[in-house]
Amino acid sequence: MLKRRVGPFKVNAIGLGCMSLSHAYGSPPPREGAVRLLNRALDLGYDFLDTAALYGFGANETLLGEAIGHRRSEYVLASKCGMTGVDGKRVIDGRPETLLRTIDESLTRLKTDVIDLYYLHRWDKSVPVEESVGALARMVEAGKVRAIGLSEVSAATLRKAHAVHPIAAVQNEYSPWSRNVELGVLNATRDLDAALVAFSPVARGFFAGAVHSPDQFEERDIRRGMPRFQSPNLERNLVLFKRFQAIADHAGCTPAQLSLAWVLSRGDHVVAIPGTTSMMHLEENFRPADVRPDVLRQADHLLTKAAIAGPRYPAATQAEIDTEEFLEA
């Protein structure tokens, strides 16, 4: 597996996003299955694991601490603050006093003394980003965090934050159908010697062939509210998926592997963190596909911004994030 740098760490270019083991995509797997998957990931060689205080309102961090805390030396641990569950609701709160409390709660759940990479999960627009990043810098000084990052931010916000403390990584959505980072953050992270950590690099299961109908999603599945997964957008996007799958078949890889190869080809500083609840997909994602440049170009030309039906977020969610956005036609 190709190694890439994230701040002071060298990690495999494919990491593991742990959110789906506790959160967001309907009913999570049984705990014993999640424990087996996490340990299998480490056995395979995954060495960069990503969680957050938000996921399962703390349950995901607790899962990691209990399932693989005894193997802490085997992986670089990333978590996030600034967006948590309060009284059963998701709350964005970037006040320094909140972040400084959250880190101690996360350390306890994760059964560790230090988090390797700690992100501001969302910029709380009621708090200057410099103040929130200043709180994270204090965590580094206290030895509770080794490096800090940001999530779902623009290049301008990244540069403001970087002036306060070096930013090791920006975690934004990036896949062949979500390419907003190409409007600024992809180049800004390279310029600042920061990693770009691509979440949802398989498009929330879309490029794994896991999405067939808008009626398949459970009540608690966040894709129910995402325009690209709703009619008539989904039907149009599924036509594109069939063409994408044909490219992958001809190249001798799965659509998920083609999507991951495409993401990693976008820069030497890009790392991908697909998530899964499937042992089969866990192994598939970690098996690099040798995809020729001309095949990557075919995928690139197929999945243009104009070809994708629907924005990636509903309007209310879009208002909460800071990433650059393509103008809708």
C-alpha positions as a Markdown table, in Angstrom:
| # | Residue | x | y | z |
|---|---|---|---|---|
| 1 | Met | 0.0 | 0.0 | 0.0 |
| 2 | Leu | 1.3 | 3.5 | -1.0 |
| 3 | Lys | 2.4 | 5.6 | 2.0 |
| 4 | Arg | 1.5 | 9.3 | 2.3 |
| 5 | Arg | 2.2 | 12.0 | 4.9 |
| 6 | Val | -0.4 | 13.5 | 7.2 |
| 7 | Gly | 1.3 | 16.1 | 9.4 |
| 8 | Pro | 4.1 | 14.3 | 11.3 |
| 9 | Phe | 2.7 | 10.8 | 10.4 |
| 10 | Lys | 3.3 | 8.5 | 7.4 |
| 11 | Val | 0.2 | 6.4 | 6.8 |
| 12 | Asn | -1.3 | 4.2 | 4.1 |
| 13 | Ala | -3.0 | 6.2 | 1.4 |
| 14 | Ile | -6.3 | 4.4 | 2.3 |
| 15 | Gly | -7.5 | 4.8 | 5.8 |
| 16 | Leu | -10.8 | 3.8 | 7.5 |
| 17 | Gly | -13.7 | 6.1 | 8.2 |
| 18 | Cys | -15.5 | 4.6 | 11.2 |
| 19 | Met | -18.7 | 6.7 | 11.2 |
| 20 | Ser | -20.9 | 4.1 | 9.6 |
| 21 | Leu | -20.2 | 1.6 | 12.5 |
| 22 | Ser | -22.3 | 3.8 | 14.8 |
| 23 | His | -24.0 | 6.6 | 12.9 |
| 24 | Ala | -25.7 | 8.1 | 9.8 |
| 25 | Tyr | -26.5 | 5.3 | 7.4 |
| 26 | Gly | -29.5 | 3.6 | 9.2 |
| 27 | Ser | -29.1 | 0.9 | 11.8 |
| 28 | Pro | -25.5 | 0.3 | 12.7 |
| 29 | Pro | -24.1 | -3.2 | 12.7 |
| 30 | Pro | -24.2 | -5.3 | 15.9 |
| 31 | Arg | -21.5 | -4.3 | 18.2 |
| 32 | Glu | -19.7 | -7.7 | 18.0 |
| 33 | Gly | -19.6 | -7.3 | 14.2 |
| 34 | Ala | -18.1 | -3.8 | 14.5 |
| 35 | Val | -15.5 | -5.0 | 16.9 |
| 36 | Arg | -14.5 | -7.8 | 14.5 |
| 37 | Leu | -14.3 | -5.3 | 11.5 |
| 38 | Leu | -12.1 | -2.9 | 13.4 |
| 39 | Asn | -9.7 | -5.6 | 14.4 |
| 40 | Arg | -9.7 | -7.1 | 10.9 |
| 41 | Ala | -8.8 | -3.6 | 9.6 |
| 42 | Leu | -5.7 | -3.5 | 11.8 |
| 43 | Asp | -4.8 | -7.1 | 10.8 |
| 44 | Leu | -5.0 | -6.1 | 7.1 |
| 45 | Gly | -2.7 | -3.1 | 7.7 |
| 46 | Tyr | -5.1 | -0.1 | 8.0 |
| 47 | Asp | -3.1 | 2.4 | 10.1 |
| 48 | Phe | -5.2 | 5.6 | 9.9 |
| 49 | Leu | -8.6 | 5.5 | 11.6 |
| 50 | Asp | -11.1 | 8.3 | 11.7 |
| 51 | Thr | -13.8 | 9.0 | 14.2 |
| 52 | Ala | -15.6 | 12.0 | 15.8 |
| 53 | Ala | -17.4 | 13.0 | 19.0 |
| 54 | Leu | -20.5 | 13.4 | 16.8 |
| 55 | Tyr | -20.7 | 9.9 | 15.6 |
| 56 | Gly | -23.3 | 8.1 | 17.6 |
| 57 | Phe | -23.1 | 11.0 | 20.0 |
| 58 | Gly | -19.9 | 9.5 | 21.5 |
| 59 | Ala | -20.7 | 5.9 | 20.8 |
| 60 | Asn | -18.2 | 5.6 | 17.9 |
| 61 | Glu | -15.3 | 6.8 | 20.0 |
| 62 | Thr | -16.4 | 4.5 | 22.8 |
| 63 | Leu | -16.5 | 1.6 | 20.3 |
| 64 | Leu | -12.9 | 2.3 | 19.1 |
| 65 | Gly | -11.6 | 2.6 | 22.7 |
| 66 | Glu | -13.2 | -0.7 | 23.7 |
| 67 | Ala | -12.6 | -2.6 | 20.5 |
| 68 | Ile | -9.0 | -1.6 | 19.6 |
| 69 | Gly | -7.7 | 0.5 | 22.5 |
| 70 | His | -5.4 | -2.3 | 23.4 |
| 71 | Arg | -3.8 | -2.0 | 19.9 |
| 72 | Arg | -3.4 | 1.8 | 20.1 |
| 73 | Ser | 0.3 | 1.6 | 18.9 |
| 74 | Glu | -0.8 | 0.2 | 15.6 |
| 75 | Tyr | -2.7 | 3.1 | 14.2 |
| 76 | Val | -2.8 | 6.9 | 13.8 |
| 77 | Leu | -6.0 | 8.1 | 15.5 |
| 78 | Ala | -8.0 | 11.0 | 14.2 |
| 79 | Ser | -11.1 | 12.4 | 15.8 |
| 80 | Lys | -13.1 | 15.7 | 15.7 |
| 81 | Cys | -14.7 | 18.3 | 17.9 |
| 82 | Gly | -16.9 | 21.3 | 17.4 |
| 83 | Met | -20.0 | 19.3 | 16.3 |
| 84 | Thr | -21.6 | 17.0 | 19.0 |
| 85 | Gly | -24.8 | 15.7 | 20.3 |
| 86 | Val | -26.6 | 17.8 | 22.9 |
| 87 | Asp | -30.0 | 16.5 | 24.3 |
| 88 | Gly | -30.3 | 14.2 | 21.3 |
| 89 | Lys | -29.7 | 16.9 | 18.7 |
| 90 | Arg | -26.6 | 17.7 | 16.5 |
| 91 | Val | -25.1 | 21.0 | 17.7 |
| 92 | Ile | -22.2 | 23.0 | 16.1 |
| 93 | Asp | -20.3 | 24.8 | 18.9 |
| 94 | Gly | -16.8 | 26.1 | 18.3 |
| 95 | Arg | -16.4 | 28.1 | 21.5 |
| 96 | Pro | -13.0 | 27.4 | 23.1 |
| 97 | Glu | -14.5 | 26.3 | 26.4 |
| 98 | Thr | -16.6 | 23.7 | 24.6 |
| 99 | Leu | -13.7 | 22.3 | 22.6 |
| 100 | Leu | -11.5 | 22.1 | 25.7 |
| 101 | Arg | -14.2 | 20.1 | 27.4 |
| 102 | Thr | -14.8 | 17.9 | 24.4 |
| 103 | Ile | -11.2 | 16.8 | 24.1 |
| 104 | Asp | -11.2 | 15.4 | 27.7 |
| 105 | Glu | -14.4 | 13.5 | 27.0 |
| 106 | Ser | -13.0 | 12.1 | 23.8 |
| 107 | Leu | -9.8 | 10.9 | 25.4 |
| 108 | Thr | -11.8 | 9.1 | 28.1 |
| 109 | Arg | -14.0 | 7.4 | 25.5 |
| 110 | Leu | -11.1 | 6.5 | 23.3 |
| 111 | Lys | -9.1 | 5.1 | 26.2 |
| 112 | Thr | -6.0 | 7.0 | 25.2 |
| 113 | Asp | -3.8 | 9.8 | 26.5 |
| 114 | Val | -3.4 | 11.6 | 23.2 |
| 115 | Ile | -5.3 | 11.9 | 19.8 |
| 116 | Asp | -2.9 | 12.0 | 16.9 |
| 117 | Leu | -4.9 | 14.3 | 14.6 |
| 118 | Tyr | -7.8 | 16.4 | 16.0 |
| 119 | Tyr | -10.1 | 18.2 | 13.6 |
| 120 | Leu | -12.4 | 21.1 | 14.0 |
| 121 | His | -15.4 | 19.2 | 12.6 |
| 122 | Arg | -17.2 | 22.3 | 11.4 |
| 123 | Trp | -16.4 | 26.0 | 11.7 |
| 124 | Asp | -18.9 | 27.6 | 14.0 |
| 125 | Lys | -19.5 | 30.8 | 12.1 |
| 126 | Ser | -20.5 | 32.6 | 15.2 |
| 127 | Val | -16.9 | 32.1 | 16.5 |
| 128 | Pro | -13.9 | 33.4 | 14.7 |
| 129 | Val | -12.0 | 30.4 | 13.3 |
| 130 | Glu | -8.8 | 31.8 | 14.9 |
| 131 | Glu | -10.4 | 31.4 | 18.4 |
| 132 | Ser | -11.4 | 27.8 | 17.8 |
| 133 | Val | -8.0 | 26.9 | 16.3 |
| 134 | Gly | -6.4 | 28.7 | 19.2 |
| 135 | Ala | -8.1 | 26.2 | 21.6 |
| 136 | Leu | -6.9 | 23.3 | 19.5 |
| 137 | Ala | -3.4 | 24.8 | 19.7 |
| 138 | Arg | -3.6 | 24.8 | 23.5 |
| 139 | Met | -4.5 | 21.1 | 23.3 |
| 140 | Val | -1.2 | 20.5 | 21.4 |
| 141 | Glu | 0.7 | 22.4 | 24.0 |
| 142 | Ala | -0.9 | 20.3 | 26.8 |
| 143 | Gly | 0.2 | 17.1 | 25.1 |
| 144 | Lys | -3.4 | 15.9 | 24.4 |
| 145 | Val | -3.2 | 16.3 | 20.7 |
| 146 | Arg | -0.3 | 15.8 | 18.3 |
| 147 | Ala | -1.6 | 17.7 | 15.2 |
| 148 | Ile | -4.7 | 19.6 | 14.3 |
| 149 | Gly | -7.0 | 19.8 | 11.2 |
| 150 | Leu | -10.1 | 21.3 | 9.8 |
| 151 | Ser | -13.2 | 19.8 | 8.1 |
| 152 | Glu | -15.5 | 21.1 | 5.4 |
| 153 | Val | -13.7 | 24.5 | 5.1 |
| 154 | Ser | -12.7 | 26.8 | 2.2 |
| 155 | Ala | -9.2 | 27.7 | 1.2 |
| 156 | Ala | -9.7 | 31.2 | 2.7 |
| 157 | Thr | -10.6 | 29.7 | 6.1 |
| 158 | Leu | -7.8 | 27.3 | 6.0 |
| 159 | Arg | -5.3 | 30.1 | 5.5 |
| 160 | Lys | -6.7 | 32.1 | 8.4 |
| 161 | Ala | -6.4 | 29.0 | 10.6 |
| 162 | His | -3.0 | 28.1 | 9.4 |
| 163 | Ala | -1.7 | 31.6 | 10.5 |
| 164 | Val | -2.6 | 30.7 | 14.1 |
| 165 | His | -1.2 | 27.2 | 14.1 |
| 166 | Pro | 0.0 | 24.8 | 11.4 |
| 167 | Ile | -2.8 | 22.8 | 10.0 |
| 168 | Ala | -1.8 | 19.2 | 9.3 |
| 169 | Ala | -4.8 | 18.2 | 7.3 |
| 170 | Val | -8.2 | 19.3 | 5.9 |
| 171 | Gln | -10.9 | 16.7 | 5.7 |
| 172 | Asn | -13.4 | 17.5 | 3.0 |
| 173 | Glu | -15.7 | 15.4 | 0.8 |
| 174 | Tyr | -14.0 | 14.3 | -2.4 |
| 175 | Ser | -15.0 | 11.8 | -5.0 |
| 176 | Pro | -15.5 | 11.7 | -8.7 |
| 177 | Trp | -19.0 | 13.2 | -8.1 |
| 178 | Ser | -18.1 | 15.7 | -5.3 |
| 179 | Arg | -15.2 | 17.9 | -6.6 |
| 180 | Asn | -15.6 | 21.1 | -4.6 |
| 181 | Val | -12.1 | 20.9 | -3.3 |
| 182 | Glu | -10.8 | 21.6 | -6.8 |
| 183 | Leu | -12.2 | 25.2 | -6.4 |
| 184 | Gly | -9.4 | 26.0 | -3.9 |
| 185 | Val | -8.7 | 23.6 | -1.1 |
| 186 | Leu | -6.9 | 21.0 | -3.2 |
| 187 | Asn | -4.2 | 23.5 | -4.1 |
| 188 | Ala | -4.2 | 25.4 | -0.8 |
| 189 | Thr | -3.5 | 22.2 | 1.1 |
| 190 | Arg | -0.6 | 21.4 | -1.2 |
| 191 | Asp | 0.7 | 25.0 | -0.9 |
| 192 | Leu | 0.6 | 24.8 | 2.9 |
| 193 | Asp | 2.1 | 21.3 | 3.1 |
| 194 | Ala | -1.1 | 19.9 | 4.5 |
| 195 | Ala | -2.8 | 16.6 | 3.7 |
| 196 | Leu | -6.2 | 16.6 | 2.0 |
| 197 | Val | -8.2 | 13.7 | 3.6 |
| 198 | Ala | -11.0 | 12.7 | 1.4 |
| 199 | Phe | -14.1 | 11.6 | 3.2 |
| 200 | Ser | -16.9 | 9.7 | 1.3 |
| 201 | Pro | -14.4 | 8.9 | -1.6 |
| 202 | Val | -16.8 | 6.2 | -2.8 |
| 203 | Ala | -19.7 | 8.7 | -2.7 |
| 204 | Arg | -21.6 | 7.4 | 0.4 |
| 205 | Gly | -21.7 | 3.9 | -1.2 |
| 206 | Phe | -22.9 | 5.1 | -4.6 |
| 207 | Phe | -19.7 | 3.9 | -6.3 |
| 208 | Ala | -19.8 | 0.6 | -4.4 |
| 209 | Gly | -23.0 | -0.2 | -6.2 |
| 210 | Ala | -24.9 | -0.1 | -2.9 |
| 211 | Val | -27.5 | 2.4 | -4.0 |
| 212 | His | -30.4 | 1.3 | -6.3 |
| 213 | Ser | -33.6 | 3.2 | -5.2 |
| 214 | Pro | -34.5 | 6.3 | -3.1 |
| 215 | Asp | -36.9 | 3.9 | -1.3 |
| 216 | Gln | -34.2 | 1.7 | 0.1 |
| 217 | Phe | -32.9 | 4.1 | 2.8 |
| 218 | Glu | -33.9 | 3.6 | 6.4 |
| 219 | Glu | -35.5 | 6.4 | 8.5 |
| 220 | Arg | -32.2 | 7.3 | 10.1 |
| 221 | Asp | -30.2 | 7.2 | 6.9 |
| 222 | Ile | -28.9 | 10.7 | 6.1 |
| 223 | Arg | -29.0 | 10.0 | 2.4 |
| 224 | Arg | -32.8 | 10.2 | 2.5 |
| 225 | Gly | -32.4 | 14.0 | 2.8 |
| 226 | Met | -29.6 | 14.4 | 0.2 |
| 227 | Pro | -30.7 | 15.6 | -3.2 |
| 228 | Arg | -28.5 | 13.3 | -5.3 |
| 229 | Phe | -30.2 | 10.3 | -3.7 |
| 230 | Gln | -33.7 | 11.5 | -4.3 |
| 231 | Ser | -35.9 | 11.2 | -7.4 |
| 232 | Pro | -35.5 | 12.2 | -10.1 |
| 233 | Asn | -31.9 | 12.9 | -9.5 |
| 234 | Leu | -31.0 | 9.4 | -8.4 |
| 235 | Glu | -32.4 | 7.8 | -11.5 |
| 236 | Arg | -30.2 | 10.1 | -13.7 |
| 237 | Asn | -27.2 | 9.4 | -11.6 |
| 238 | Leu | -27.7 | 5.6 | -11.7 |
| 239 | Val | -27.4 | 5.9 | -15.5 |
| 240 | Leu | -24.0 | 7.5 | -15.0 |
| 241 | Phe | -23.1 | 4.7 | -12.5 |
| 242 | Lys | -23.7 | 2.0 | -15.1 |
| 243 | Arg | -21.3 | 3.8 | -17.5 |
| 244 | Phe | -18.8 | 4.2 | -14.6 |
| 245 | Gln | -19.1 | 0.5 | -13.8 |
| 246 | Ala | -18.4 | -0.4 | -17.4 |
| 247 | Ile | -15.1 | 1.6 | -17.3 |
| 248 | Ala | -14.2 | -0.3 | -14.1 |
| 249 | Asp | -15.1 | -3.7 | -15.6 |
| 250 | His | -13.0 | -3.0 | -18.6 |
| 251 | Ala | -10.1 | -2.0 | -16.4 |
| 252 | Gly | -10.4 | -5.1 | -14.3 |
| 253 | Cys | -11.3 | -3.5 | -11.0 |
| 254 | Thr | -14.5 | -2.7 | -9.0 |
| 255 | Pro | -16.2 | 0.7 | -9.3 |
| 256 | Ala | -15.2 | 1.4 | -5.7 |
| 257 | Gln | -11.6 | 0.7 | -6.5 |
| 258 | Leu | -11.8 | 2.9 | -9.6 |
| 259 | Ser | -13.3 | 5.7 | -7.4 |
| 260 | Leu | -10.5 | 5.4 | -4.8 |
| 261 | Ala | -7.8 | 5.3 | -7.5 |
| 262 | Trp | -9.2 | 8.4 | -9.1 |
| 263 | Val | -9.2 | 10.3 | -5.7 |
| 264 | Leu | -5.6 | 9.3 | -4.9 |
| 265 | Ser | -4.5 | 10.3 | -8.4 |
| 266 | Arg | -5.5 | 13.9 | -7.7 |
| 267 | Gly | -2.3 | 14.7 | -5.7 |
| 268 | Asp | 0.5 | 13.1 | -3.7 |
| 269 | His | -0.9 | 14.8 | -0.6 |
| 270 | Val | -4.4 | 13.2 | -0.9 |
| 271 | Val | -5.5 | 10.4 | 1.5 |
| 272 | Ala | -8.8 | 8.6 | 1.3 |
| 273 | Ile | -10.9 | 7.3 | 4.2 |
| 274 | Pro | -13.7 | 5.1 | 2.9 |
| 275 | Gly | -16.1 | 3.7 | 5.5 |
| 276 | Thr | -17.8 | 0.4 | 5.4 |
| 277 | Thr | -19.7 | -2.2 | 7.6 |
| 278 | Ser | -18.8 | -5.0 | 5.2 |
| 279 | Met | -15.7 | -7.3 | 5.6 |
| 280 | Met | -15.7 | -7.8 | 1.9 |
| 281 | His | -15.6 | -4.1 | 1.1 |
| 282 | Leu | -13.0 | -3.5 | 3.9 |
| 283 | Glu | -10.6 | -5.9 | 2.0 |
| 284 | Glu | -11.6 | -4.6 | -1.4 |
| 285 | Asn | -11.0 | -1.0 | -0.5 |
| 286 | Phe | -7.5 | -1.8 | 0.9 |
| 287 | Arg | -6.5 | -3.7 | -2.3 |
| 288 | Pro | -5.0 | -1.0 | -4.6 |
| 289 | Ala | -6.1 | -1.1 | -8.2 |
| 290 | Asp | -3.5 | -0.5 | -10.9 |
| 291 | Val | -5.6 | 1.8 | -13.0 |
| 292 | Arg | -4.0 | 3.3 | -16.1 |
| 293 | Pro | -4.0 | 7.1 | -16.6 |
| 294 | Asp | -6.3 | 6.8 | -19.6 |
| 295 | Val | -8.9 | 4.9 | -17.6 |
| 296 | Leu | -8.8 | 7.6 | -14.9 |
| 297 | Arg | -9.3 | 10.2 | -17.6 |
| 298 | Gln | -12.4 | 8.3 | -18.9 |
| 299 | Ala | -13.9 | 8.4 | -15.4 |
| 300 | Asp | -12.9 | 12.1 | -15.1 |
| 301 | His | -14.6 | 13.0 | -18.3 |
| 302 | Leu | -17.8 | 11.0 | -17.5 |
| 303 | Leu | -18.4 | 12.5 | -14.1 |
| 304 | Thr | -18.3 | 16.2 | -14.8 |
| 305 | Lys | -20.1 | 18.7 | -12.6 |
| 306 | Ala | -22.7 | 19.2 | -15.3 |
| 307 | Ala | -23.4 | 15.5 | -15.5 |
| 308 | Ile | -24.2 | 15.0 | -11.8 |
| 309 | Ala | -27.9 | 15.5 | -10.9 |
| 310 | Gly | -28.5 | 17.4 | -7.7 |
| 311 | Pro | -26.4 | 19.3 | -5.1 |
| 312 | Arg | -24.5 | 17.2 | -2.5 |
| 313 | Tyr | -26.4 | 18.7 | 0.5 |
| 314 | Pro | -29.8 | 20.1 | 1.1 |
| 315 | Ala | -30.0 | 23.9 | 1.6 |
| 316 | Ala | -30.0 | 23.8 | 5.5 |
| 317 | Thr | -26.9 | 21.6 | 5.7 |
| 318 | Gln | -25.2 | 23.6 | 3.0 |
| 319 | Ala | -25.6 | 26.8 | 5.1 |
| 320 | Glu | -23.6 | 25.1 | 7.9 |
| 321 | Ile | -20.4 | 24.5 | 5.9 |
| 322 | Asp | -17.8 | 26.7 | 4.5 |
| 323 | Thr | -16.5 | 24.9 | 1.4 |
| 324 | Glu | -16.4 | 26.6 | -2.0 |
| 325 | Glu | -19.4 | 25.6 | -4.0 |
| 326 | Phe | -20.0 | 25.3 | -7.7 |
| 327 | Leu | -22.7 | 27.7 | -9.1 |
| 328 | Glu | -25.8 | 25.8 | -10.0 |
| 329 | Ala | -26.9 | 26.1 | -13.6 |
